[in-house]
Amino acid sequence: GYDGRLSSEKLASGLTEGVLSTGVSVLNIGLAPTPLVYFAAHKCEFSSCISVTGSHNPPDYNGFKIVIDGHTLSGGEIENIFERIVDNNVIKAQTPGHLTSKNIVPEYIRFIADDIQLERSVKAVVDCGNGVAGAIVPDLLAAIGADVEAIYCDVDGNFPNHHPDPSDPINLVDLIETVKHSGADIGLAFDGDGDRLGVVTAKGQIIFPDRILMLFAEDVLQRNPGAAIIYDVKCTGALQGHILRHGGSPVMWKSGHSLIKTKMKETHAEIAGEMSGHFFFAERWFGFDDGIYAAARLLEILAAAPDGIQAVFDALPGGESTPELKIELEEGEQHAFIEQFVAKAQFEGARINVIDGIRADWPYGWGLIRASNTTPMLVLRFEADSNE
């Protein structure tokens, strides 16, 4: 499957041609969010899949999210593919693979709607930033019983309204205004390939994904006491205590959807989440990151709240925090910088974690600096009890 970027269909066509030439058969599901590619691999009894997508990255970026035999490739595994390409170490079959096509959207919507139906209607404004999720999200949320108002849901790889990255507050400005103007209960934003979710309240407050993970953890732990809950190094320091208070086992891990999925299998976690907006449900789902399915699960929780939706958000732990802060560098510089920084860094009185960059936790707050996995940037985040 492929997203709505201007280069994606051509890349997908070339990829398909190449894979067929090795004798491997291909099921092409066409224009589709990344989670639907994963879903198709589970439901169509394929164990491997590739989504052609630039995700939340700049419009001129593109790439592949690759799953081989149920395992999402990362790091050295991707480098191994690069080395095979350079060495031209590719099988050419005498008989090419077989190509079939299928529209997986109706099955995906039906599968979720059979499991999730809202106790009462919730009015949601949906902003897909002209990413590929716009072709599916309004229909899916309507199918589970939501009242949906859609903005920027026509798929356009030029991204004419704003960039499809809900982790940057500037991309949520139009959603916030629309939610306030329409009297909606909630606003939902999606990234370019639909595997990440952003949330704003009826008051226009941005609820960062680490807080949303608290709600998901509470819900899942009601049915799975003691379950492992995974979160990445960019998440709030309040998550650990919140998970423990609700009877779960908190696990902090490296950022990156492929790394999180591998850790989920290792720990048998029921749910995981990242500050970037990736949510991974093993309970009632398949363990892959899916912003669209996460939105449905969030509306399910909110629709069942006895004291109303705003009360749910008001009950979350407070504190002052920044969004993800990004510093651009030249290609490849980010990793060398982090190595030097970690070697020299001294933070007196802090608990230091170096599983991904360096995170320093004090009793009153914490700070993080790490290298982006996908772009030449440093990513920073800070949180404390008070703004001072």
mmCIF file of C-alpha atoms in Angstrom:
data_model
loop_
_atom_site.group_PDB
_atom_site.id
_atom_site.type_symbol
_atom_site.label_atom_id
_atom_site.label_comp_id
_atom_site.label_asym_id
_atom_site.label_seq_id
_atom_site.Cartn_x
_atom_site.Cartn_y
_atom_site.Cartn_z
ATOM 1 C CA GLY A 1 0.000 0.000 0.000
ATOM 2 C CA TYR A 2 1.042 3.625 -0.406
ATOM 3 C CA ASP A 3 0.218 7.053 1.027
ATOM 4 C CA GLY A 4 -0.906 10.197 -0.774
ATOM 5 C CA ARG A 5 2.494 11.799 -1.374
ATOM 6 C CA LEU A 6 3.200 12.858 -4.942
ATOM 7 C CA SER A 7 6.001 10.293 -5.312
ATOM 8 C CA SER A 8 4.314 7.361 -3.549
ATOM 9 C CA GLU A 9 2.355 5.728 -6.373
ATOM 10 C CA LYS A 10 5.385 5.696 -8.675
ATOM 11 C CA LEU A 11 7.609 4.266 -5.918
ATOM 12 C CA ALA A 12 4.983 1.621 -5.138
ATOM 13 C CA SER A 13 4.802 0.656 -8.809
ATOM 14 C CA GLY A 14 8.570 0.239 -9.016
ATOM 15 C CA LEU A 15 8.639 -1.694 -5.742
ATOM 16 C CA THR A 16 5.887 -4.021 -6.968
ATOM 17 C CA GLU A 17 7.711 -4.649 -10.240
ATOM 18 C CA GLY A 18 10.922 -5.410 -8.384
ATOM 19 C CA VAL A 19 9.356 -7.784 -5.861
ATOM 20 C CA LEU A 20 7.457 -9.673 -8.589
ATOM 21 C CA SER A 21 10.728 -10.144 -10.492
ATOM 22 C CA THR A 22 12.113 -12.176 -7.559
ATOM 23 C CA GLY A 23 9.243 -14.671 -7.793
ATOM 24 C CA VAL A 24 7.408 -13.294 -4.755
ATOM 25 C CA SER A 25 3.677 -12.629 -5.150
ATOM 26 C CA VAL A 26 2.207 -9.223 -4.306
ATOM 27 C CA LEU A 27 -1.186 -8.113 -3.016
ATOM 28 C CA ASN A 28 -1.568 -4.418 -3.847
ATOM 29 C CA ILE A 29 -4.127 -2.601 -1.661
ATOM 30 C CA GLY A 30 -3.438 0.724 -3.382
ATOM 31 C CA LEU A 31 -3.846 4.113 -1.701
ATOM 32 C CA ALA A 32 -4.068 3.307 2.019
ATOM 33 C CA PRO A 33 -2.849 4.447 5.440
ATOM 34 C CA THR A 34 0.056 2.444 6.844
ATOM 35 C CA PRO A 35 -2.139 0.738 9.509
ATOM 36 C CA LEU A 36 -4.310 -0.729 6.733
ATOM 37 C CA VAL A 37 -1.207 -2.262 5.154
ATOM 38 C CA TYR A 38 -0.422 -3.909 8.502
ATOM 39 C CA PHE A 39 -4.081 -4.930 8.881
ATOM 40 C CA ALA A 40 -4.144 -6.492 5.414
ATOM 41 C CA ALA A 41 -1.055 -8.531 6.263
ATOM 42 C CA HIS A 42 -2.825 -9.940 9.317
ATOM 43 C CA LYS A 43 -6.237 -10.548 7.751
ATOM 44 C CA CYS A 44 -5.067 -11.832 4.351
ATOM 45 C CA GLU A 45 -2.651 -14.324 5.916
ATOM 46 C CA PHE A 46 0.432 -12.548 4.583
ATOM 47 C CA SER A 47 3.284 -12.327 7.086
ATOM 48 C CA SER A 48 5.212 -9.598 5.255
ATOM 49 C CA CYS A 49 4.184 -6.144 4.023
ATOM 50 C CA ILE A 50 5.558 -2.797 2.894
ATOM 51 C CA SER A 51 3.955 0.625 3.225
ATOM 52 C CA VAL A 52 5.331 3.253 0.845
ATOM 53 C CA THR A 53 5.154 6.425 2.931
ATOM 54 C CA GLY A 54 6.974 9.534 4.069
ATOM 55 C CA SER A 55 4.825 9.502 7.224
ATOM 56 C CA HIS A 56 5.130 12.867 9.028
ATOM 57 C CA ASN A 57 8.372 13.887 7.326
ATOM 58 C CA PRO A 58 8.767 16.827 4.880
ATOM 59 C CA PRO A 59 6.859 16.531 1.558
ATOM 60 C CA ASP A 60 9.965 15.694 -0.499
ATOM 61 C CA TYR A 61 10.824 12.736 1.767
ATOM 62 C CA ASN A 62 9.551 9.237 1.125
ATOM 63 C CA GLY A 63 10.390 5.728 2.215
ATOM 64 C CA PHE A 64 9.289 2.211 3.080
ATOM 65 C CA LYS A 65 7.990 0.803 6.358
ATOM 66 C CA ILE A 66 8.912 -2.865 6.042
ATOM 67 C CA VAL A 67 7.569 -5.899 7.927
ATOM 68 C CA ILE A 68 9.190 -9.275 7.199
ATOM 69 C CA ASP A 69 7.532 -12.363 8.667
ATOM 70 C CA GLY A 70 5.754 -10.245 11.278
ATOM 71 C CA HIS A 71 8.905 -8.337 12.324
ATOM 72 C CA THR A 72 9.305 -4.600 11.611
ATOM 73 C CA LEU A 73 12.784 -3.845 10.279
ATOM 74 C CA SER A 74 15.012 -1.227 11.913
ATOM 75 C CA GLY A 75 18.636 -0.168 12.277
ATOM 76 C CA GLY A 76 21.135 -2.762 11.075
ATOM 77 C CA GLU A 77 18.441 -4.788 9.314
ATOM 78 C CA ILE A 78 17.746 -1.834 7.012
ATOM 79 C CA GLU A 79 21.487 -1.320 6.495
ATOM 80 C CA ASN A 80 21.739 -4.973 5.430
ATOM 81 C CA ILE A 81 19.172 -4.337 2.686
ATOM 82 C CA PHE A 82 21.175 -1.305 1.544
ATOM 83 C CA GLU A 83 24.328 -3.437 1.323
ATOM 84 C CA ARG A 84 22.475 -6.030 -0.773
ATOM 85 C CA ILE A 85 21.314 -3.265 -3.134
ATOM 86 C CA VAL A 86 24.873 -1.902 -3.490
ATOM 87 C CA ASP A 87 26.234 -5.413 -4.124
ATOM 88 C CA ASN A 88 23.355 -6.195 -6.526
ATOM 89 C CA ASN A 89 22.694 -9.286 -4.424
ATOM 90 C CA VAL A 90 19.090 -9.750 -5.551
ATOM 91 C CA ILE A 91 17.385 -12.943 -6.705
ATOM 92 C CA LYS A 92 15.926 -12.947 -10.204
ATOM 93 C CA ALA A 93 13.303 -15.646 -10.706
ATOM 94 C CA GLN A 94 12.541 -17.395 -13.997
ATOM 95 C CA THR A 95 8.833 -17.116 -13.228
ATOM 96 C CA PRO A 96 7.662 -13.797 -11.770
ATOM 97 C CA GLY A 97 5.327 -13.598 -8.776
ATOM 98 C CA HIS A 98 1.581 -13.189 -9.113
ATOM 99 C CA LEU A 99 -0.004 -9.733 -8.697
ATOM 100 C CA THR A 100 -3.482 -9.251 -7.193
ATOM 101 C CA SER A 101 -5.336 -6.172 -5.977
ATOM 102 C CA LYS A 102 -7.836 -5.710 -3.166
ATOM 103 C CA ASN A 103 -9.715 -2.883 -1.458
ATOM 104 C CA ILE A 104 -9.216 -3.614 2.249
ATOM 105 C CA VAL A 105 -11.082 -0.525 3.546
ATOM 106 C CA PRO A 106 -14.585 -2.041 3.966
ATOM 107 C CA GLU A 107 -13.193 -5.024 5.890
ATOM 108 C CA TYR A 108 -11.107 -2.744 8.132
ATOM 109 C CA ILE A 109 -14.083 -0.518 8.977
ATOM 110 C CA ARG A 110 -16.397 -3.479 9.544
ATOM 111 C CA PHE A 111 -13.858 -5.249 11.790
ATOM 112 C CA ILE A 112 -13.490 -2.224 14.085
ATOM 113 C CA ALA A 113 -17.196 -1.298 14.075
ATOM 114 C CA ASP A 114 -18.108 -4.873 15.083
ATOM 115 C CA ASP A 115 -15.984 -4.425 18.239
ATOM 116 C CA ILE A 116 -16.460 -0.725 19.071
ATOM 117 C CA GLN A 117 -19.799 1.068 19.296
ATOM 118 C CA LEU A 118 -20.048 4.272 21.341
ATOM 119 C CA GLU A 119 -22.380 4.319 24.354
ATOM 120 C CA ARG A 120 -23.481 7.799 23.319
ATOM 121 C CA SER A 121 -22.700 10.019 20.372
ATOM 122 C CA VAL A 122 -19.548 12.139 20.528
ATOM 123 C CA LYS A 123 -19.054 15.068 18.151
ATOM 124 C CA ALA A 124 -15.518 14.965 16.769
ATOM 125 C CA VAL A 125 -13.734 17.304 14.372
ATOM 126 C CA VAL A 126 -11.203 15.349 12.307
ATOM 127 C CA ASP A 127 -8.163 16.973 10.663
ATOM 128 C CA CYS A 128 -6.100 14.646 8.467
ATOM 129 C CA GLY A 129 -3.847 17.396 7.086
ATOM 130 C CA ASN A 130 -4.594 16.171 3.535
ATOM 131 C CA GLY A 131 -2.845 12.899 4.389
ATOM 132 C CA VAL A 132 -4.107 9.504 3.282
ATOM 133 C CA ALA A 133 -6.042 8.919 6.543
ATOM 134 C CA GLY A 134 -8.618 11.394 5.250
ATOM 135 C CA ALA A 135 -9.946 8.768 2.859
ATOM 136 C CA ILE A 136 -10.991 6.530 5.767
ATOM 137 C CA VAL A 137 -11.202 8.266 9.159
ATOM 138 C CA PRO A 138 -14.565 10.078 8.731
ATOM 139 C CA ASP A 139 -16.310 6.890 7.555
ATOM 140 C CA LEU A 140 -14.745 4.747 10.281
ATOM 141 C CA LEU A 141 -15.669 7.088 13.137
ATOM 142 C CA ALA A 142 -19.202 7.496 11.773
ATOM 143 C CA ALA A 143 -19.502 3.696 11.647
ATOM 144 C CA ILE A 144 -18.798 3.416 15.399
ATOM 145 C CA GLY A 145 -21.425 6.067 16.195
ATOM 146 C CA ALA A 146 -19.552 9.396 16.228
ATOM 147 C CA ASP A 147 -20.858 12.664 14.789
ATOM 148 C CA VAL A 148 -17.969 13.696 12.523
ATOM 149 C CA GLU A 149 -16.995 17.054 11.036
ATOM 150 C CA ALA A 150 -14.067 16.682 8.637
ATOM 151 C CA ILE A 151 -11.480 19.309 7.677
ATOM 152 C CA TYR A 152 -8.563 18.787 5.275
ATOM 153 C CA CYS A 153 -9.595 15.191 4.628
ATOM 154 C CA ASP A 154 -9.158 15.308 0.841
ATOM 155 C CA VAL A 155 -5.894 13.510 0.023
ATOM 156 C CA ASP A 156 -3.370 15.936 -1.486
ATOM 157 C CA GLY A 157 0.383 15.302 -1.464
ATOM 158 C CA ASN A 158 1.071 19.021 -1.720
ATOM 159 C CA PHE A 159 -0.307 19.401 1.853
ATOM 160 C CA PRO A 160 -1.778 22.823 0.991
ATOM 161 C CA ASN A 161 -3.229 23.659 4.431
ATOM 162 C CA HIS A 162 -0.599 22.541 6.938
ATOM 163 C CA HIS A 163 1.952 19.782 7.334
ATOM 164 C CA PRO A 164 0.452 16.461 8.540
ATOM 165 C CA ASP A 165 2.365 16.154 11.798
ATOM 166 C CA PRO A 166 0.157 16.435 14.917
ATOM 167 C CA SER A 167 3.175 16.498 17.259
ATOM 168 C CA ASP A 168 3.830 20.128 16.235
ATOM 169 C CA PRO A 169 1.285 22.485 17.871
ATOM 170 C CA ILE A 170 1.370 24.845 14.876
ATOM 171 C CA ASN A 171 -0.336 22.129 12.811
ATOM 172 C CA LEU A 172 -3.261 22.001 15.272
ATOM 173 C CA VAL A 173 -4.251 25.686 15.062
ATOM 174 C CA ASP A 174 -7.051 25.186 12.506
ATOM 175 C CA LEU A 175 -8.359 22.121 14.340
ATOM 176 C CA ILE A 176 -8.535 24.033 17.635
ATOM 177 C CA GLU A 177 -10.442 26.896 15.994
ATOM 178 C CA THR A 178 -12.888 24.546 14.298
ATOM 179 C CA VAL A 179 -13.540 22.603 17.511
ATOM 180 C CA LYS A 180 -14.302 25.807 19.413
ATOM 181 C CA HIS A 181 -16.480 27.254 16.633
ATOM 182 C CA SER A 182 -18.506 24.069 16.073
ATOM 183 C CA GLY A 183 -19.052 23.192 19.739
ATOM 184 C CA ALA A 184 -17.495 19.769 19.221
ATOM 185 C CA ASP A 185 -16.591 17.465 22.100
ATOM 186 C CA ILE A 186 -13.083 16.736 20.803
ATOM 187 C CA GLY A 187 -10.657 17.287 17.941
ATOM 188 C CA LEU A 188 -8.588 14.506 16.376
ATOM 189 C CA ALA A 189 -5.553 15.003 14.133
ATOM 190 C CA PHE A 190 -3.606 12.446 12.098
ATOM 191 C CA ASP A 191 -0.207 12.343 10.454
ATOM 192 C CA GLY A 192 0.532 11.739 6.784
ATOM 193 C CA ASP A 193 0.091 7.961 6.831
ATOM 194 C CA GLY A 194 -2.444 7.615 9.645
ATOM 195 C CA ASP A 195 -0.414 5.767 12.270
ATOM 196 C CA ARG A 196 -0.200 8.730 14.696
ATOM 197 C CA LEU A 197 -2.903 10.580 16.613
ATOM 198 C CA GLY A 198 -3.154 14.095 18.065
ATOM 199 C CA VAL A 199 -5.945 15.245 20.424
ATOM 200 C CA VAL A 200 -7.431 18.611 21.416
ATOM 201 C CA THR A 201 -10.274 19.195 23.884
ATOM 202 C CA ALA A 202 -13.512 21.160 23.484
ATOM 203 C CA LYS A 203 -11.687 24.066 25.191
ATOM 204 C CA GLY A 204 -8.900 23.935 22.607
ATOM 205 C CA GLN A 205 -6.309 22.422 24.942
ATOM 206 C CA ILE A 206 -3.763 20.080 23.353
ATOM 207 C CA ILE A 207 -3.592 16.783 25.234
ATOM 208 C CA PHE A 208 -0.151 15.352 24.566
ATOM 209 C CA PRO A 209 0.010 11.646 23.615
ATOM 210 C CA ASP A 210 1.726 10.629 26.868
ATOM 211 C CA ARG A 211 -1.406 11.812 28.725
ATOM 212 C CA ILE A 212 -3.653 9.947 26.254
ATOM 213 C CA LEU A 213 -1.587 6.829 26.983
ATOM 214 C CA MET A 214 -2.581 7.219 30.651
ATOM 215 C CA LEU A 215 -6.251 6.896 29.647
ATOM 216 C CA PHE A 216 -5.540 3.876 27.468
ATOM 217 C CA ALA A 217 -3.478 2.263 30.241
ATOM 218 C CA GLU A 218 -6.256 2.762 32.813
ATOM 219 C CA ASP A 219 -8.781 1.190 30.463
ATOM 220 C CA VAL A 220 -6.639 -1.784 29.469
ATOM 221 C CA LEU A 221 -5.523 -2.502 33.046
ATOM 222 C CA GLN A 222 -9.141 -2.829 34.194
ATOM 223 C CA ARG A 223 -9.311 -6.011 32.118
ATOM 224 C CA ASN A 224 -5.634 -7.026 32.291
ATOM 225 C CA PRO A 225 -4.298 -6.351 35.818
ATOM 226 C CA GLY A 226 -0.516 -6.471 36.061
ATOM 227 C CA ALA A 227 0.002 -6.023 32.314
ATOM 228 C CA ALA A 228 3.170 -4.401 30.981
ATOM 229 C CA ILE A 229 2.684 -0.889 29.545
ATOM 230 C CA ILE A 230 5.513 0.434 27.329
ATOM 231 C CA TYR A 231 6.260 4.110 26.736
ATOM 232 C CA ASP A 232 9.194 5.894 25.093
ATOM 233 C CA VAL A 233 11.857 8.137 26.643
ATOM 234 C CA LYS A 234 10.031 11.313 25.556
ATOM 235 C CA CYS A 235 7.004 10.590 27.761
ATOM 236 C CA THR A 236 6.019 12.324 31.008
ATOM 237 C CA GLY A 237 7.644 11.343 34.278
ATOM 238 C CA ALA A 238 4.111 10.981 35.710
ATOM 239 C CA LEU A 239 3.403 7.927 33.536
ATOM 240 C CA GLN A 240 5.360 5.473 35.679
ATOM 241 C CA GLY A 241 3.437 6.300 38.859
ATOM 242 C CA HIS A 242 0.106 6.439 37.005
ATOM 243 C CA ILE A 243 0.606 2.938 35.584
ATOM 244 C CA LEU A 244 1.717 1.565 38.967
ATOM 245 C CA ARG A 245 -1.310 3.085 40.739
ATOM 246 C CA HIS A 246 -3.613 1.327 38.273
ATOM 247 C CA GLY A 247 -1.936 -2.034 38.768
ATOM 248 C CA GLY A 248 0.309 -2.138 35.713
ATOM 249 C CA SER A 249 4.004 -2.718 35.052
ATOM 250 C CA PRO A 250 5.644 0.375 33.447
ATOM 251 C CA VAL A 251 8.453 -0.101 30.906
ATOM 252 C CA MET A 252 10.380 2.865 29.433
ATOM 253 C CA TRP A 253 11.989 2.154 26.054
ATOM 254 C CA LYS A 254 13.629 3.695 22.988
ATOM 255 C CA SER A 255 11.637 5.884 20.577
ATOM 256 C CA GLY A 256 10.711 4.414 17.195
ATOM 257 C CA HIS A 257 7.714 2.366 16.088
ATOM 258 C CA SER A 258 9.823 -0.644 15.025
ATOM 259 C CA LEU A 259 11.758 -0.694 18.322
ATOM 260 C CA ILE A 260 8.575 -0.387 20.395
ATOM 261 C CA LYS A 261 6.889 -3.257 18.532
ATOM 262 C CA THR A 262 9.890 -5.505 19.112
ATOM 263 C CA LYS A 263 9.848 -4.650 22.843
ATOM 264 C CA MET A 264 6.108 -5.395 22.998
ATOM 265 C CA LYS A 265 6.687 -8.918 21.729
ATOM 266 C CA GLU A 266 9.555 -9.395 24.183
ATOM 267 C CA THR A 267 7.536 -8.237 27.220
ATOM 268 C CA HIS A 268 4.053 -9.397 26.073
ATOM 269 C CA ALA A 269 2.804 -5.868 26.753
ATOM 270 C CA GLU A 270 -0.898 -5.183 26.206
ATOM 271 C CA ILE A 271 -0.348 -1.601 25.033
ATOM 272 C CA ALA A 272 2.445 0.823 24.203
ATOM 273 C CA GLY A 273 2.631 4.474 23.249
ATOM 274 C CA GLU A 274 5.045 7.153 22.120
ATOM 275 C CA MET A 275 5.087 10.901 22.681
ATOM 276 C CA SER A 276 4.989 11.259 18.885
ATOM 277 C CA GLY A 277 1.418 9.896 18.872
ATOM 278 C CA HIS A 278 1.973 6.233 17.994
ATOM 279 C CA PHE A 279 -0.267 3.871 19.996
ATOM 280 C CA PHE A 280 0.097 0.095 19.856
ATOM 281 C CA PHE A 281 -2.754 -2.095 21.133
ATOM 282 C CA ALA A 282 -2.241 -5.819 21.621
ATOM 283 C CA GLU A 283 -5.470 -6.091 23.598
ATOM 284 C CA ARG A 284 -8.388 -6.466 21.133
ATOM 285 C CA TRP A 285 -6.057 -5.593 18.257
ATOM 286 C CA PHE A 286 -2.897 -6.831 16.520
ATOM 287 C CA GLY A 287 -0.052 -4.999 18.282
ATOM 288 C CA PHE A 288 0.824 -2.576 15.498
ATOM 289 C CA ASP A 289 0.630 1.218 15.693
ATOM 290 C CA ASP A 290 -2.624 2.599 14.329
ATOM 291 C CA GLY A 291 -3.713 6.198 14.917
ATOM 292 C CA ILE A 292 -7.120 5.525 13.378
ATOM 293 C CA TYR A 293 -7.890 2.569 15.647
ATOM 294 C CA ALA A 294 -6.486 4.532 18.629
ATOM 295 C CA ALA A 295 -8.976 7.324 17.867
ATOM 296 C CA ALA A 296 -11.827 4.804 17.961
ATOM 297 C CA ARG A 297 -10.627 3.406 21.306
ATOM 298 C CA LEU A 298 -10.328 6.940 22.722
ATOM 299 C CA LEU A 299 -13.885 7.838 21.682
ATOM 300 C CA GLU A 300 -15.083 4.570 23.251
ATOM 301 C CA ILE A 301 -13.551 5.623 26.592
ATOM 302 C CA LEU A 302 -14.854 9.185 26.402
ATOM 303 C CA ALA A 303 -18.388 8.163 25.400
ATOM 304 C CA ALA A 304 -18.614 5.943 28.492
ATOM 305 C CA ALA A 305 -17.327 8.593 30.934
ATOM 306 C CA PRO A 306 -19.989 9.121 33.642
ATOM 307 C CA ASP A 307 -19.043 12.754 34.388
ATOM 308 C CA GLY A 308 -18.494 13.924 30.830
ATOM 309 C CA ILE A 309 -15.531 14.183 28.505
ATOM 310 C CA GLN A 310 -13.855 17.263 30.006
ATOM 311 C CA ALA A 311 -13.825 15.622 33.440
ATOM 312 C CA VAL A 312 -11.758 12.778 32.002
ATOM 313 C CA PHE A 313 -9.047 15.164 30.826
ATOM 314 C CA ASP A 314 -9.226 17.313 33.974
ATOM 315 C CA ALA A 315 -8.449 14.242 36.088
ATOM 316 C CA LEU A 316 -5.096 13.627 34.366
ATOM 317 C CA PRO A 317 -1.934 14.580 36.317
ATOM 318 C CA GLY A 318 -0.801 18.183 35.841
ATOM 319 C CA GLY A 319 2.634 19.701 35.320
ATOM 320 C CA GLU A 320 4.314 21.947 32.773
ATOM 321 C CA SER A 321 5.931 20.472 29.680
ATOM 322 C CA THR A 322 7.206 21.371 26.236
ATOM 323 C CA PRO A 323 6.188 19.628 23.023
ATOM 324 C CA GLU A 324 8.978 17.926 21.077
ATOM 325 C CA LEU A 325 11.620 20.574 20.295
ATOM 326 C CA LYS A 326 13.728 19.998 17.175
ATOM 327 C CA ILE A 327 17.156 21.304 16.111
ATOM 328 C CA GLU A 328 18.104 20.751 12.466
ATOM 329 C CA LEU A 329 21.604 19.524 11.582
ATOM 330 C CA GLU A 330 23.373 18.220 8.493
ATOM 331 C CA GLU A 331 22.621 14.624 7.430
ATOM 332 C CA GLY A 332 24.234 12.170 9.862
ATOM 333 C CA GLU A 333 25.462 14.799 12.353
ATOM 334 C CA GLN A 334 22.771 14.062 14.927
ATOM 335 C CA HIS A 335 24.181 10.698 15.992
ATOM 336 C CA ALA A 336 27.768 11.948 16.329
ATOM 337 C CA PHE A 337 26.558 14.902 18.379
ATOM 338 C CA ILE A 338 24.654 12.670 20.810
ATOM 339 C CA GLU A 339 27.673 10.398 21.292
ATOM 340 C CA GLN A 340 29.829 13.399 22.218
ATOM 341 C CA PHE A 341 27.115 14.940 24.388
ATOM 342 C CA VAL A 342 26.520 11.750 26.394
ATOM 343 C CA ALA A 343 30.277 11.329 26.916
ATOM 344 C CA LYS A 344 30.656 14.840 28.353
ATOM 345 C CA ALA A 345 27.304 15.349 30.110
ATOM 346 C CA GLN A 346 27.156 15.744 33.885
ATOM 347 C CA PHE A 347 23.832 16.373 35.634
ATOM 348 C CA GLU A 348 24.319 16.513 39.384
ATOM 349 C CA GLY A 349 21.580 14.891 41.451
ATOM 350 C CA ALA A 350 19.775 13.423 38.442
ATOM 351 C CA ARG A 351 18.896 9.818 37.607
ATOM 352 C CA ILE A 352 20.464 9.257 34.167
ATOM 353 C CA ASN A 353 19.027 7.054 31.423
ATOM 354 C CA VAL A 354 20.988 6.529 28.184
ATOM 355 C CA ILE A 355 18.892 3.896 26.363
ATOM 356 C CA ASP A 356 18.088 6.512 23.707
ATOM 357 C CA GLY A 357 20.126 9.716 23.843
ATOM 358 C CA ILE A 358 20.291 10.938 27.432
ATOM 359 C CA ARG A 359 17.450 11.619 29.845
ATOM 360 C CA ALA A 360 18.068 13.232 33.238
ATOM 361 C CA ASP A 361 15.311 12.902 35.887
ATOM 362 C CA TRP A 362 15.193 15.022 39.054
ATOM 363 C CA PRO A 363 12.458 14.892 41.727
ATOM 364 C CA TYR A 364 10.870 18.051 40.240
ATOM 365 C CA GLY A 365 11.232 17.341 36.499
ATOM 366 C CA TRP A 366 13.348 16.000 33.685
ATOM 367 C CA GLY A 367 15.042 16.778 30.361
ATOM 368 C CA LEU A 368 15.899 14.730 27.286
ATOM 369 C CA ILE A 369 18.049 15.041 24.176
ATOM 370 C CA ARG A 370 18.212 12.329 21.522
ATOM 371 C CA ALA A 371 18.867 11.868 17.810
ATOM 372 C CA SER A 372 15.895 11.536 15.462
ATOM 373 C CA ASN A 373 15.643 8.136 13.754
ATOM 374 C CA THR A 374 14.230 9.544 10.518
ATOM 375 C CA THR A 375 15.579 13.062 9.906
ATOM 376 C CA PRO A 376 18.869 14.906 10.644
ATOM 377 C CA MET A 377 17.590 16.508 13.831
ATOM 378 C CA LEU A 378 18.105 16.568 17.558
ATOM 379 C CA VAL A 379 14.895 16.058 19.548
ATOM 380 C CA LEU A 380 14.551 17.638 23.001
ATOM 381 C CA ARG A 381 11.785 17.685 25.583
ATOM 382 C CA PHE A 382 11.451 19.089 29.111
ATOM 383 C CA GLU A 383 8.914 18.772 31.926
ATOM 384 C CA ALA A 384 8.656 20.061 35.488
ATOM 385 C CA ASP A 385 6.237 20.569 38.381
ATOM 386 C CA SER A 386 6.001 24.286 37.601
ATOM 387 C CA ASN A 387 6.787 26.644 34.740
ATOM 388 C CA GLU A 388 9.641 28.227 36.724
#
